[in-house]
Amino acid sequence: MKQSIHAKRMARHHKRNSVPKLNLVSLMDIFTILVFFLLVNSSEVEVLQSNKDIDLPQSIAEKKPDNNLIIMISQDYIIVGGRSIVSVENAVAEEGLNITALADELARRAKNKPYKNEEEATKGRSVTIMGDKSIPYTMIKKVMSTCANSDFRNISLAVNQVPDASAEGLLESAGGEG
């Protein structure tokens, strides 16, 4: 059957003005993959409480920190669980290796949190110490000694993990052999 000129013109006009269809299948595939990627990789990140006053030292250690009590040592204060306990100046001024205000706070926290099991009682309670990299070792030693005397013997030191490529430079700057 032959089409009239008018019918041919109308067919051409409809071909030119037809709206292209959006193919959503490939877009949905991309978003599905993206959702699974984000779900799988979101559990890999562990974030410690941070403080802008503390610049952590760097390390090539692989072991992840446990989630436990955090003691932060900044230039000005010793902070336990987000609460300022004593100034560093007062802590340095105390005689011996025990910081009284820190020991009192740790004793209060130990009383509120009994041991979970026999293994924890043997090892001692867990604590993570976050100290600025410019804090003298004598101050960190004093805090560690106070923790150990207060039955917080499972002590971890928080550091920033560096990639393996820069580990050689870190060892060389520390005086070690690469």
Coordinates of C-alpha atoms in Angstrom, one line a residue, residues 2-19:
K2 CA 1.2 3.4 -1.0
Q3 CA 1.5 6.2 1.5
S4 CA 0.4 9.7 0.7
I5 CA 2.9 12.5 0.7
H6 CA 1.2 13.9 3.8
A7 CA 1.5 10.6 5.6
K8 CA 5.2 10.3 4.7
R9 CA 5.9 13.8 5.9
M10 CA 4.1 13.1 9.2
A11 CA 6.2 9.9 9.7
R12 CA 9.5 11.8 9.1
H13 CA 8.4 14.5 11.5
H14 CA 7.6 12.0 14.2
K15 CA 11.0 10.3 13.8
R16 CA 12.8 13.6 14.2
N17 CA 10.9 14.7 17.3
S18 CA 10.8 11.4 19.1
V19 CA 12.2 11.6 22.7

